Amino acid sequence: MRVIYIAGTSHSGSTLLDLMLNANPAIFSAGEVLKLNRQLGINHPRKQNSAPCSCGAPSLWQCPVWSRVDARTRETVGKSLTDLDMLDYGETDAGKAPNALVFKAIADVTGKNFVVDSSKLPKRLAYLMQLEELDVYPVHIVRDPKGQINSVTRKHGGFLKHIFRYELIHEQIRRALKSVPHSVVHYEDLVRDPAGTLASILQPLGLSFDPRQLAWAEAEKHEVAGNHVRFDAKSELVLDEGWRESLSPLRQRAIDIGTLMSRQTLPKTGAVR
Ligand SMILES: [Zn+2]
C-alpha cells in the first residue's frame, strides 16, 4: 500500500487534486486525515459532533466506509478510531504509530493499494515519511502566490503574515523532499490541463490517467474535511484568478518581492527525482 501525501499551503487546490485522484479506480482519497479525530467529533474542545462525510452521510459514523474502518481497527488492534490519535506524531505514544494502523485499515476496507492523505502540513509529511510501515509518495501542490494569498486573506484577514507563511511552508516542504522522489503540481496547470497534469503524478506510481478522473464530483467519495468543493455534484473546473480584480498594484508588488525565493526555486509541474 502506498500513501500519496498532498503537501502545500491552504487555498492551493489540494481538495480539488484529492478529488481528482480519488476518481481513479486504483485510488481511495481519505481527505485531510490529520482532522479525522476532530471530524469524528472527538479530541476537539469546540467540535463535539461528528462532521458529515463527502459521500453525504450525515456523520462519519454513519458512512459505510468509515464505520467499516472503525470496525477493522477494533478487529485488528482492539482499538476504535476514537482511540487512535492522528495527531500523535510519536511524541506522546512513541512507537505505536496510530497513523500506520489507520492507513492499513483504510486499505483493507477499500481494497485500494493507493490511499491519498491531503493534510497539506509539512510536519505531518516529514513524520509519515519516517514511518517504516508506510511507503509515502509526496505530491507538492503549489498555487501562484497572488492567487493563494488573495484567497486566504479574503477568508482569514491579515496580509503580510500570509506572504511569510507562503515562503515558510514551501521551504519546509522543499527541505523535507530534498533527494526524495516526488511530484510537483501547480494548481494552474491542474485546471488548464487536468489530464496531462494527473498523468504526470500517476506515471511514477505505475498508474495511468483514467478519463473518469475528469468526472471527479460524480465518483464515490469519502474525504474527511477539506474545501466545500468536495460536496459539489458537478465536475466543473474554473481557474480562480480573483486576485486580478481584488489585489491592489501595491499588494501585488509586495507579494512579488516577498515570494521571490519560492518563485525562483520551486520546480515546474512534473516528477522530481
Ligand atoms: Zn462516506
PDB file of C-alpha atoms and ligand atoms in Angstrom:
ATOM      1  CA  MET A   1       0.000   0.000   0.000  1.00  0.00           C
ATOM      2  CA  ARG A   2       1.246   3.487  -0.834  1.00  0.00           C
ATOM      3  CA  VAL A   3       0.204   6.747   0.755  1.00  0.00           C
ATOM      4  CA  ILE A   4       0.015   9.665  -1.668  1.00  0.00           C
ATOM      5  CA  TYR A   5       0.547  12.705   0.547  1.00  0.00           C
ATOM      6  CA  ILE A   6      -0.516  16.117  -0.788  1.00  0.00           C
ATOM      7  CA  ALA A   7       1.655  18.826   0.798  1.00  0.00           C
ATOM      8  CA  GLY A   8       1.195  22.565   0.388  1.00  0.00           C
ATOM      9  CA  THR A   9      -0.404  25.675   1.822  1.00  0.00           C
ATOM     10  CA  SER A  10      -4.144  26.070   2.393  1.00  0.00           C
ATOM     11  CA  HIS A  11      -6.171  27.546  -0.508  1.00  0.00           C
ATOM     12  CA  SER A  12      -3.972  25.869  -3.119  1.00  0.00           C
ATOM     13  CA  GLY A  13      -6.427  23.460  -4.738  1.00  0.00           C
ATOM     14  CA  SER A  14      -5.461  20.463  -2.595  1.00  0.00           C
ATOM     15  CA  THR A  15      -9.093  19.311  -2.187  1.00  0.00           C
ATOM     16  CA  LEU A  16      -9.641  19.501  -5.950  1.00  0.00           C
ATOM     17  CA  LEU A  17      -6.490  17.432  -6.563  1.00  0.00           C
ATOM     18  CA  ASP A  18      -7.555  14.975  -3.841  1.00  0.00           C
ATOM     19  CA  LEU A  19     -10.979  14.502  -5.522  1.00  0.00           C
ATOM     20  CA  MET A  20      -9.450  14.055  -8.974  1.00  0.00           C
ATOM     21  CA  LEU A  21      -7.045  11.393  -7.682  1.00  0.00           C
ATOM     22  CA  ASN A  22      -9.894   9.629  -5.847  1.00  0.00           C
ATOM     23  CA  ALA A  23     -11.797   9.217  -9.127  1.00  0.00           C
ATOM     24  CA  ASN A  24      -9.029   6.908 -10.395  1.00  0.00           C
ATOM     25  CA  PRO A  25     -10.237   3.320  -9.774  1.00  0.00           C
ATOM     26  CA  ALA A  26      -6.913   2.352  -8.136  1.00  0.00           C
ATOM     27  CA  ILE A  27      -7.042   5.160  -5.545  1.00  0.00           C
ATOM     28  CA  PHE A  28      -9.021   5.967  -2.391  1.00  0.00           C
ATOM     29  CA  SER A  29      -8.749   9.519  -1.056  1.00  0.00           C
ATOM     30  CA  ALA A  30      -9.187   9.746   2.691  1.00  0.00           C
ATOM     31  CA  GLY A  31      -9.076  13.566   2.697  1.00  0.00           C
ATOM     32  CA  GLU A  32      -7.357  15.521   5.465  1.00  0.00           C
ATOM     33  CA  VAL A  33      -6.536  12.553   7.670  1.00  0.00           C
ATOM     34  CA  LEU A  34      -4.996  14.761  10.369  1.00  0.00           C
ATOM     35  CA  LYS A  35      -8.540  16.012  11.082  1.00  0.00           C
ATOM     36  CA  LEU A  36     -10.045  12.525  11.356  1.00  0.00           C
ATOM     37  CA  ASN A  37     -10.497  12.639  15.141  1.00  0.00           C
ATOM     38  CA  ARG A  38     -11.936  16.149  15.046  1.00  0.00           C
ATOM     39  CA  GLN A  39     -14.326  15.139  12.255  1.00  0.00           C
ATOM     40  CA  LEU A  40     -15.410  12.123  14.268  1.00  0.00           C
ATOM     41  CA  GLY A  41     -16.409  14.594  16.975  1.00  0.00           C
ATOM     42  CA  ILE A  42     -13.693  13.670  19.458  1.00  0.00           C
ATOM     43  CA  ASN A  43     -10.492  15.161  20.840  1.00  0.00           C
ATOM     44  CA  HIS A  44     -11.536  18.686  19.984  1.00  0.00           C
ATOM     45  CA  PRO A  45     -12.947  21.102  22.530  1.00  0.00           C
ATOM     46  CA  ARG A  46     -15.063  23.117  20.059  1.00  0.00           C
ATOM     47  CA  LYS A  47     -16.339  20.243  17.962  1.00  0.00           C
ATOM     48  CA  GLN A  48     -18.442  17.722  19.817  1.00  0.00           C
ATOM     49  CA  ASN A  49     -20.468  16.390  16.889  1.00  0.00           C
ATOM     50  CA  SER A  50     -19.287  14.225  14.065  1.00  0.00           C
ATOM     51  CA  ALA A  51     -18.964  16.084  10.745  1.00  0.00           C
ATOM     52  CA  PRO A  52     -20.644  14.868   7.533  1.00  0.00           C
ATOM     53  CA  CYS A  53     -18.751  12.634   5.104  1.00  0.00           C
ATOM     54  CA  SER A  54     -18.194  13.669   1.472  1.00  0.00           C
ATOM     55  CA  CYS A  55     -20.451  10.758   0.465  1.00  0.00           C
ATOM     56  CA  GLY A  56     -23.415  12.577   2.001  1.00  0.00           C
ATOM     57  CA  ALA A  57     -23.635  10.553   5.221  1.00  0.00           C
ATOM     58  CA  PRO A  58     -24.620  12.993   7.997  1.00  0.00           C
ATOM     59  CA  SER A  59     -21.725  11.759  10.146  1.00  0.00           C
ATOM     60  CA  LEU A  60     -18.604   9.674   9.618  1.00  0.00           C
ATOM     61  CA  TRP A  61     -20.086   7.056  11.942  1.00  0.00           C
ATOM     62  CA  GLN A  62     -22.977   6.606   9.504  1.00  0.00           C
ATOM     63  CA  CYS A  63     -20.683   6.400   6.461  1.00  0.00           C
ATOM     64  CA  PRO A  64     -20.406   2.826   5.134  1.00  0.00           C
ATOM     65  CA  VAL A  65     -16.625   3.172   4.661  1.00  0.00           C
ATOM     66  CA  TRP A  66     -15.540   4.984   7.847  1.00  0.00           C
ATOM     67  CA  SER A  67     -17.740   2.778  10.040  1.00  0.00           C
ATOM     68  CA  ARG A  68     -16.033  -0.255   8.486  1.00  0.00           C
ATOM     69  CA  VAL A  69     -12.583   1.289   9.026  1.00  0.00           C
ATOM     70  CA  ASP A  70     -13.532   1.666  12.690  1.00  0.00           C
ATOM     71  CA  ALA A  71     -14.691  -1.968  12.821  1.00  0.00           C
ATOM     72  CA  ARG A  72     -11.426  -3.022  11.144  1.00  0.00           C
ATOM     73  CA  THR A  73      -9.144  -1.305  13.705  1.00  0.00           C
ATOM     74  CA  ARG A  74     -11.220  -2.792  16.531  1.00  0.00           C
ATOM     75  CA  GLU A  75     -10.776  -6.208  14.964  1.00  0.00           C
ATOM     76  CA  THR A  76      -7.011  -5.927  14.273  1.00  0.00           C
ATOM     77  CA  VAL A  77      -5.663  -3.967  17.255  1.00  0.00           C
ATOM     78  CA  GLY A  78      -8.637  -3.831  19.601  1.00  0.00           C
ATOM     79  CA  LYS A  79      -8.889  -0.046  19.290  1.00  0.00           C
ATOM     80  CA  SER A  80     -11.641   2.149  17.895  1.00  0.00           C
ATOM     81  CA  LEU A  81     -10.771   5.101  15.620  1.00  0.00           C
ATOM     82  CA  THR A  82     -11.564   7.241  18.648  1.00  0.00           C
ATOM     83  CA  ASP A  83      -8.528   5.739  20.421  1.00  0.00           C
ATOM     84  CA  LEU A  84      -6.150   6.271  17.500  1.00  0.00           C
ATOM     85  CA  ASP A  85      -4.983   9.876  17.535  1.00  0.00           C
ATOM     86  CA  MET A  86      -3.963  11.080  14.067  1.00  0.00           C
ATOM     87  CA  LEU A  87      -2.081  13.994  15.617  1.00  0.00           C
ATOM     88  CA  ASP A  88       0.113  11.595  17.555  1.00  0.00           C
ATOM     89  CA  TYR A  89       3.441  12.108  15.797  1.00  0.00           C
ATOM     90  CA  GLY A  90       5.325   9.801  18.082  1.00  0.00           C
ATOM     91  CA  GLU A  91       5.689  12.414  20.785  1.00  0.00           C
ATOM     92  CA  THR A  92       3.115  11.041  23.186  1.00  0.00           C
ATOM     93  CA  ASP A  93       2.694   7.455  22.046  1.00  0.00           C
ATOM     94  CA  ALA A  94       6.082   6.713  20.507  1.00  0.00           C
ATOM     95  CA  GLY A  95       6.328   3.511  18.520  1.00  0.00           C
ATOM     96  CA  LYS A  96       2.630   2.743  18.319  1.00  0.00           C
ATOM     97  CA  ALA A  97       2.104   4.788  15.132  1.00  0.00           C
ATOM     98  CA  PRO A  98      -1.712   5.165  15.103  1.00  0.00           C
ATOM     99  CA  ASN A  99      -1.406   6.674  11.618  1.00  0.00           C
ATOM    100  CA  ALA A 100       0.119   3.488  10.203  1.00  0.00           C
ATOM    101  CA  LEU A 101      -2.693   1.402  11.730  1.00  0.00           C
ATOM    102  CA  VAL A 102      -5.393   3.632  10.267  1.00  0.00           C
ATOM    103  CA  PHE A 103      -3.900   3.728   6.748  1.00  0.00           C
ATOM    104  CA  LYS A 104      -3.619  -0.059   6.819  1.00  0.00           C
ATOM    105  CA  ALA A 105      -7.274  -0.362   7.911  1.00  0.00           C
ATOM    106  CA  ILE A 106      -8.372   2.029   5.126  1.00  0.00           C
ATOM    107  CA  ALA A 107      -6.516  -0.059   2.514  1.00  0.00           C
ATOM    108  CA  ASP A 108      -8.004  -3.304   3.918  1.00  0.00           C
ATOM    109  CA  VAL A 109     -11.568  -1.953   3.868  1.00  0.00           C
ATOM    110  CA  THR A 110     -11.451  -0.216   0.478  1.00  0.00           C
ATOM    111  CA  GLY A 111      -9.283  -2.821  -1.240  1.00  0.00           C
ATOM    112  CA  LYS A 112      -7.269   0.044  -2.776  1.00  0.00           C
ATOM    113  CA  ASN A 113      -3.473  -0.004  -2.848  1.00  0.00           C
ATOM    114  CA  PHE A 114      -3.155   3.776  -3.043  1.00  0.00           C
ATOM    115  CA  VAL A 115      -4.550   5.988  -0.280  1.00  0.00           C
ATOM    116  CA  VAL A 116      -4.445   9.792  -0.523  1.00  0.00           C
ATOM    117  CA  ASP A 117      -3.893  11.991   2.546  1.00  0.00           C
ATOM    118  CA  SER A 118      -4.395  15.661   1.662  1.00  0.00           C
ATOM    119  CA  SER A 119      -3.478  17.024   5.101  1.00  0.00           C
ATOM    120  CA  LYS A 120      -1.014  19.507   3.493  1.00  0.00           C
ATOM    121  CA  LEU A 121       1.129  20.109   6.620  1.00  0.00           C
ATOM    122  CA  PRO A 122       4.911  19.739   6.134  1.00  0.00           C
ATOM    123  CA  LYS A 123       5.369  18.479   9.700  1.00  0.00           C
ATOM    124  CA  ARG A 124       2.970  15.610   9.049  1.00  0.00           C
ATOM    125  CA  LEU A 125       4.659  14.844   5.729  1.00  0.00           C
ATOM    126  CA  ALA A 126       8.039  14.536   7.470  1.00  0.00           C
ATOM    127  CA  TYR A 127       6.534  12.304  10.168  1.00  0.00           C
ATOM    128  CA  LEU A 128       4.728   9.919   7.786  1.00  0.00           C
ATOM    129  CA  MET A 129       7.853   9.600   5.609  1.00  0.00           C
ATOM    130  CA  GLN A 130       9.872   8.290   8.509  1.00  0.00           C
ATOM    131  CA  LEU A 131       7.328   5.607   9.472  1.00  0.00           C
ATOM    132  CA  GLU A 132       8.715   2.254   8.376  1.00  0.00           C
ATOM    133  CA  GLU A 133       5.218   0.801   7.929  1.00  0.00           C
ATOM    134  CA  LEU A 134       4.280   3.368   5.261  1.00  0.00           C
ATOM    135  CA  ASP A 135       5.525   3.918   1.715  1.00  0.00           C
ATOM    136  CA  VAL A 136       4.801   7.603   1.122  1.00  0.00           C
ATOM    137  CA  TYR A 137       4.766   9.297  -2.272  1.00  0.00           C
ATOM    138  CA  PRO A 138       4.700  13.089  -1.768  1.00  0.00           C
ATOM    139  CA  VAL A 139       2.893  15.450  -4.127  1.00  0.00           C
ATOM    140  CA  HIS A 140       3.799  19.086  -3.590  1.00  0.00           C
ATOM    141  CA  ILE A 141       0.971  21.384  -4.694  1.00  0.00           C
ATOM    142  CA  VAL A 142       1.829  24.990  -5.481  1.00  0.00           C
ATOM    143  CA  ARG A 143      -0.509  27.834  -6.353  1.00  0.00           C
ATOM    144  CA  ASP A 144       0.532  31.186  -7.774  1.00  0.00           C
ATOM    145  CA  PRO A 145       1.280  33.274  -4.634  1.00  0.00           C
ATOM    146  CA  LYS A 146      -1.066  36.104  -5.689  1.00  0.00           C
ATOM    147  CA  GLY A 147      -3.974  33.658  -6.006  1.00  0.00           C
ATOM    148  CA  GLN A 148      -3.167  31.823  -2.776  1.00  0.00           C
ATOM    149  CA  ILE A 149      -2.539  34.925  -0.650  1.00  0.00           C
ATOM    150  CA  ASN A 150      -5.599  36.755  -2.018  1.00  0.00           C
ATOM    151  CA  SER A 151      -7.779  33.724  -1.301  1.00  0.00           C
ATOM    152  CA  VAL A 152      -6.515  33.098   2.241  1.00  0.00           C
ATOM    153  CA  THR A 153      -6.603  36.825   3.107  1.00  0.00           C
ATOM    154  CA  ARG A 154     -10.225  37.115   1.974  1.00  0.00           C
ATOM    155  CA  LYS A 155     -11.198  34.334   4.364  1.00  0.00           C
ATOM    156  CA  HIS A 156      -8.945  34.956   7.363  1.00  0.00           C
ATOM    157  CA  GLY A 157      -7.716  38.567   7.083  1.00  0.00           C
ATOM    158  CA  GLY A 158      -4.072  39.534   7.524  1.00  0.00           C
ATOM    159  CA  PHE A 159      -1.778  40.040   4.567  1.00  0.00           C
ATOM    160  CA  LEU A 160       1.940  40.205   5.295  1.00  0.00           C
ATOM    161  CA  LYS A 161       1.849  37.137   7.526  1.00  0.00           C
ATOM    162  CA  HIS A 162       0.472  35.112   4.623  1.00  0.00           C
ATOM    163  CA  ILE A 163       3.402  36.153   2.418  1.00  0.00           C
ATOM    164  CA  PHE A 164       5.748  34.961   5.148  1.00  0.00           C
ATOM    165  CA  ARG A 165       3.747  31.771   5.593  1.00  0.00           C
ATOM    166  CA  TYR A 166       3.777  31.021   1.860  1.00  0.00           C
ATOM    167  CA  GLU A 167       7.571  31.159   1.825  1.00  0.00           C
ATOM    168  CA  LEU A 168       7.924  29.241   5.086  1.00  0.00           C
ATOM    169  CA  ILE A 169       5.654  26.328   4.156  1.00  0.00           C
ATOM    170  CA  HIS A 170       7.101  25.815   0.681  1.00  0.00           C
ATOM    171  CA  GLU A 171      10.621  25.973   2.117  1.00  0.00           C
ATOM    172  CA  GLN A 172       9.736  23.380   4.780  1.00  0.00           C
ATOM    173  CA  ILE A 173       8.296  21.061   2.136  1.00  0.00           C
ATOM    174  CA  ARG A 174      11.280  21.551  -0.168  1.00  0.00           C
ATOM    175  CA  ARG A 175      13.615  20.706   2.705  1.00  0.00           C
ATOM    176  CA  ALA A 176      11.627  17.563   3.617  1.00  0.00           C
ATOM    177  CA  LEU A 177      11.663  16.433  -0.027  1.00  0.00           C
ATOM    178  CA  LYS A 178      15.316  17.086  -0.757  1.00  0.00           C
ATOM    179  CA  SER A 179      16.589  13.940  -2.509  1.00  0.00           C
ATOM    180  CA  VAL A 180      13.159  12.237  -2.179  1.00  0.00           C
ATOM    181  CA  PRO A 181      11.334  11.297  -5.420  1.00  0.00           C
ATOM    182  CA  HIS A 182       8.071  13.245  -5.587  1.00  0.00           C
ATOM    183  CA  SER A 183       5.782  15.199  -7.893  1.00  0.00           C
ATOM    184  CA  VAL A 184       5.195  18.918  -8.098  1.00  0.00           C
ATOM    185  CA  VAL A 185       1.792  20.173  -9.252  1.00  0.00           C
ATOM    186  CA  HIS A 186       0.955  23.770  -9.978  1.00  0.00           C
ATOM    187  CA  TYR A 187      -2.752  24.427  -9.389  1.00  0.00           C
ATOM    188  CA  GLU A 188      -2.972  26.499 -12.572  1.00  0.00           C
ATOM    189  CA  ASP A 189      -1.630  23.554 -14.644  1.00  0.00           C
ATOM    190  CA  LEU A 190      -4.106  21.177 -12.976  1.00  0.00           C
ATOM    191  CA  VAL A 191      -7.022  23.388 -14.032  1.00  0.00           C
ATOM    192  CA  ARG A 192      -5.717  24.183 -17.529  1.00  0.00           C
ATOM    193  CA  ASP A 193      -4.510  20.665 -18.378  1.00  0.00           C
ATOM    194  CA  PRO A 194      -6.027  18.196 -15.889  1.00  0.00           C
ATOM    195  CA  ALA A 195      -5.352  15.050 -17.945  1.00  0.00           C
ATOM    196  CA  GLY A 196      -1.674  15.856 -18.575  1.00  0.00           C
ATOM    197  CA  THR A 197      -1.067  17.035 -15.015  1.00  0.00           C
ATOM    198  CA  LEU A 198      -2.725  13.994 -13.413  1.00  0.00           C
ATOM    199  CA  ALA A 199      -0.789  11.689 -15.747  1.00  0.00           C
ATOM    200  CA  SER A 200       2.474  13.277 -14.554  1.00  0.00           C
ATOM    201  CA  ILE A 201       1.614  12.361 -10.932  1.00  0.00           C
ATOM    202  CA  LEU A 202       0.357   8.860 -11.734  1.00  0.00           C
ATOM    203  CA  GLN A 203       3.171   7.742 -14.024  1.00  0.00           C
ATOM    204  CA  PRO A 204       5.866   7.468 -11.289  1.00  0.00           C
ATOM    205  CA  LEU A 205       3.360   5.397  -9.270  1.00  0.00           C
ATOM    206  CA  GLY A 206       2.930   2.940 -12.133  1.00  0.00           C
ATOM    207  CA  LEU A 207      -0.641   4.148 -12.725  1.00  0.00           C
ATOM    208  CA  SER A 208      -2.325   5.682 -15.752  1.00  0.00           C
ATOM    209  CA  PHE A 209      -4.680   8.593 -16.094  1.00  0.00           C
ATOM    210  CA  ASP A 210      -8.311   7.431 -16.289  1.00  0.00           C
ATOM    211  CA  PRO A 211     -10.856   9.636 -18.139  1.00  0.00           C
ATOM    212  CA  ARG A 212     -13.251   9.134 -15.194  1.00  0.00           C
ATOM    213  CA  GLN A 213     -10.955  11.427 -13.197  1.00  0.00           C
ATOM    214  CA  LEU A 214     -12.406  14.372 -15.126  1.00  0.00           C
ATOM    215  CA  ALA A 215     -15.813  13.476 -13.602  1.00  0.00           C
ATOM    216  CA  TRP A 216     -14.445  13.529 -10.047  1.00  0.00           C
ATOM    217  CA  ALA A 217     -17.583  15.018  -8.481  1.00  0.00           C
ATOM    218  CA  GLU A 218     -19.694  12.082  -9.656  1.00  0.00           C
ATOM    219  CA  ALA A 219     -17.273   9.445  -8.271  1.00  0.00           C
ATOM    220  CA  GLU A 220     -17.842   7.653  -4.950  1.00  0.00           C
ATOM    221  CA  LYS A 221     -16.052   9.834  -2.372  1.00  0.00           C
ATOM    222  CA  HIS A 222     -15.453   9.742   1.369  1.00  0.00           C
ATOM    223  CA  GLU A 223     -12.969  12.549   2.075  1.00  0.00           C
ATOM    224  CA  VAL A 224     -12.633  13.711   5.653  1.00  0.00           C
ATOM    225  CA  ALA A 225     -12.602  17.543   5.808  1.00  0.00           C
ATOM    226  CA  GLY A 226     -11.384  19.849   3.041  1.00  0.00           C
ATOM    227  CA  ASN A 227     -12.823  22.595   0.898  1.00  0.00           C
ATOM    228  CA  HIS A 228     -16.623  22.684   0.187  1.00  0.00           C
ATOM    229  CA  VAL A 229     -15.874  21.605  -3.406  1.00  0.00           C
ATOM    230  CA  ARG A 230     -15.974  18.023  -2.068  1.00  0.00           C
ATOM    231  CA  PHE A 231     -19.777  18.298  -1.775  1.00  0.00           C
ATOM    232  CA  ASP A 232     -20.226  19.602  -5.345  1.00  0.00           C
ATOM    233  CA  ALA A 233     -22.374  17.386  -7.532  1.00  0.00           C
ATOM    234  CA  LYS A 234     -20.921  18.637 -10.833  1.00  0.00           C
ATOM    235  CA  SER A 235     -17.309  18.431 -12.006  1.00  0.00           C
ATOM    236  CA  GLU A 236     -16.562  21.973 -13.094  1.00  0.00           C
ATOM    237  CA  LEU A 237     -13.070  23.372 -13.496  1.00  0.00           C
ATOM    238  CA  VAL A 238     -12.800  27.125 -13.208  1.00  0.00           C
ATOM    239  CA  LEU A 239      -9.453  28.832 -12.724  1.00  0.00           C
ATOM    240  CA  ASP A 240      -9.859  31.144  -9.722  1.00  0.00           C
ATOM    241  CA  GLU A 241      -7.898  34.271 -10.560  1.00  0.00           C
ATOM    242  CA  GLY A 242      -9.961  36.698  -8.488  1.00  0.00           C
ATOM    243  CA  TRP A 243      -6.728  38.372  -7.378  1.00  0.00           C
ATOM    244  CA  ARG A 244      -6.555  40.228 -10.695  1.00  0.00           C
ATOM    245  CA  GLU A 245      -9.522  42.357  -9.555  1.00  0.00           C
ATOM    246  CA  SER A 246      -9.082  42.273  -5.768  1.00  0.00           C
ATOM    247  CA  LEU A 247      -5.356  42.890  -5.238  1.00  0.00           C
ATOM    248  CA  SER A 248      -4.071  46.452  -5.471  1.00  0.00           C
ATOM    249  CA  PRO A 249      -0.874  47.028  -7.528  1.00  0.00           C
ATOM    250  CA  LEU A 250       0.968  47.759  -4.256  1.00  0.00           C
ATOM    251  CA  ARG A 251      -0.076  44.414  -2.744  1.00  0.00           C
ATOM    252  CA  GLN A 252       0.806  42.588  -5.955  1.00  0.00           C
ATOM    253  CA  ARG A 253       4.274  44.147  -5.802  1.00  0.00           C
ATOM    254  CA  ALA A 254       4.645  43.191  -2.129  1.00  0.00           C
ATOM    255  CA  ILE A 255       3.802  39.558  -2.990  1.00  0.00           C
ATOM    256  CA  ASP A 256       6.195  39.573  -5.966  1.00  0.00           C
ATOM    257  CA  ILE A 257       9.047  40.725  -3.733  1.00  0.00           C
ATOM    258  CA  GLY A 258       8.112  38.612  -0.697  1.00  0.00           C
ATOM    259  CA  THR A 259       7.816  35.331  -2.597  1.00  0.00           C
ATOM    260  CA  LEU A 260      10.830  35.793  -4.863  1.00  0.00           C
ATOM    261  CA  MET A 261      12.702  32.872  -3.341  1.00  0.00           C
ATOM    262  CA  SER A 262       9.980  30.257  -3.815  1.00  0.00           C
ATOM    263  CA  ARG A 263       9.117  31.547  -7.267  1.00  0.00           C
ATOM    264  CA  GLN A 264      12.738  31.106  -8.308  1.00  0.00           C
ATOM    265  CA  THR A 265      13.315  27.740  -6.684  1.00  0.00           C
ATOM    266  CA  LEU A 266      10.079  25.726  -6.929  1.00  0.00           C
ATOM    267  CA  PRO A 267      10.161  23.268  -9.845  1.00  0.00           C
ATOM    268  CA  LYS A 268       7.624  23.219 -12.644  1.00  0.00           C
ATOM    269  CA  THR A 269       4.791  20.638 -12.721  1.00  0.00           C
ATOM    270  CA  GLY A 270       6.194  17.139 -13.122  1.00  0.00           C
ATOM    271  CA  ALA A 271       8.107  14.355 -11.426  1.00  0.00           C
ATOM    272  CA  VAL A 272      11.205  15.287  -9.422  1.00  0.00           C
ATOM    273  CA  ARG A 273      13.783  12.543  -8.855  1.00  0.00           C
TER     274      ARG A 273
HETATM  275 ZN    ZN B   1     -18.557   8.402   3.382  1.00  0.00          ZN
END
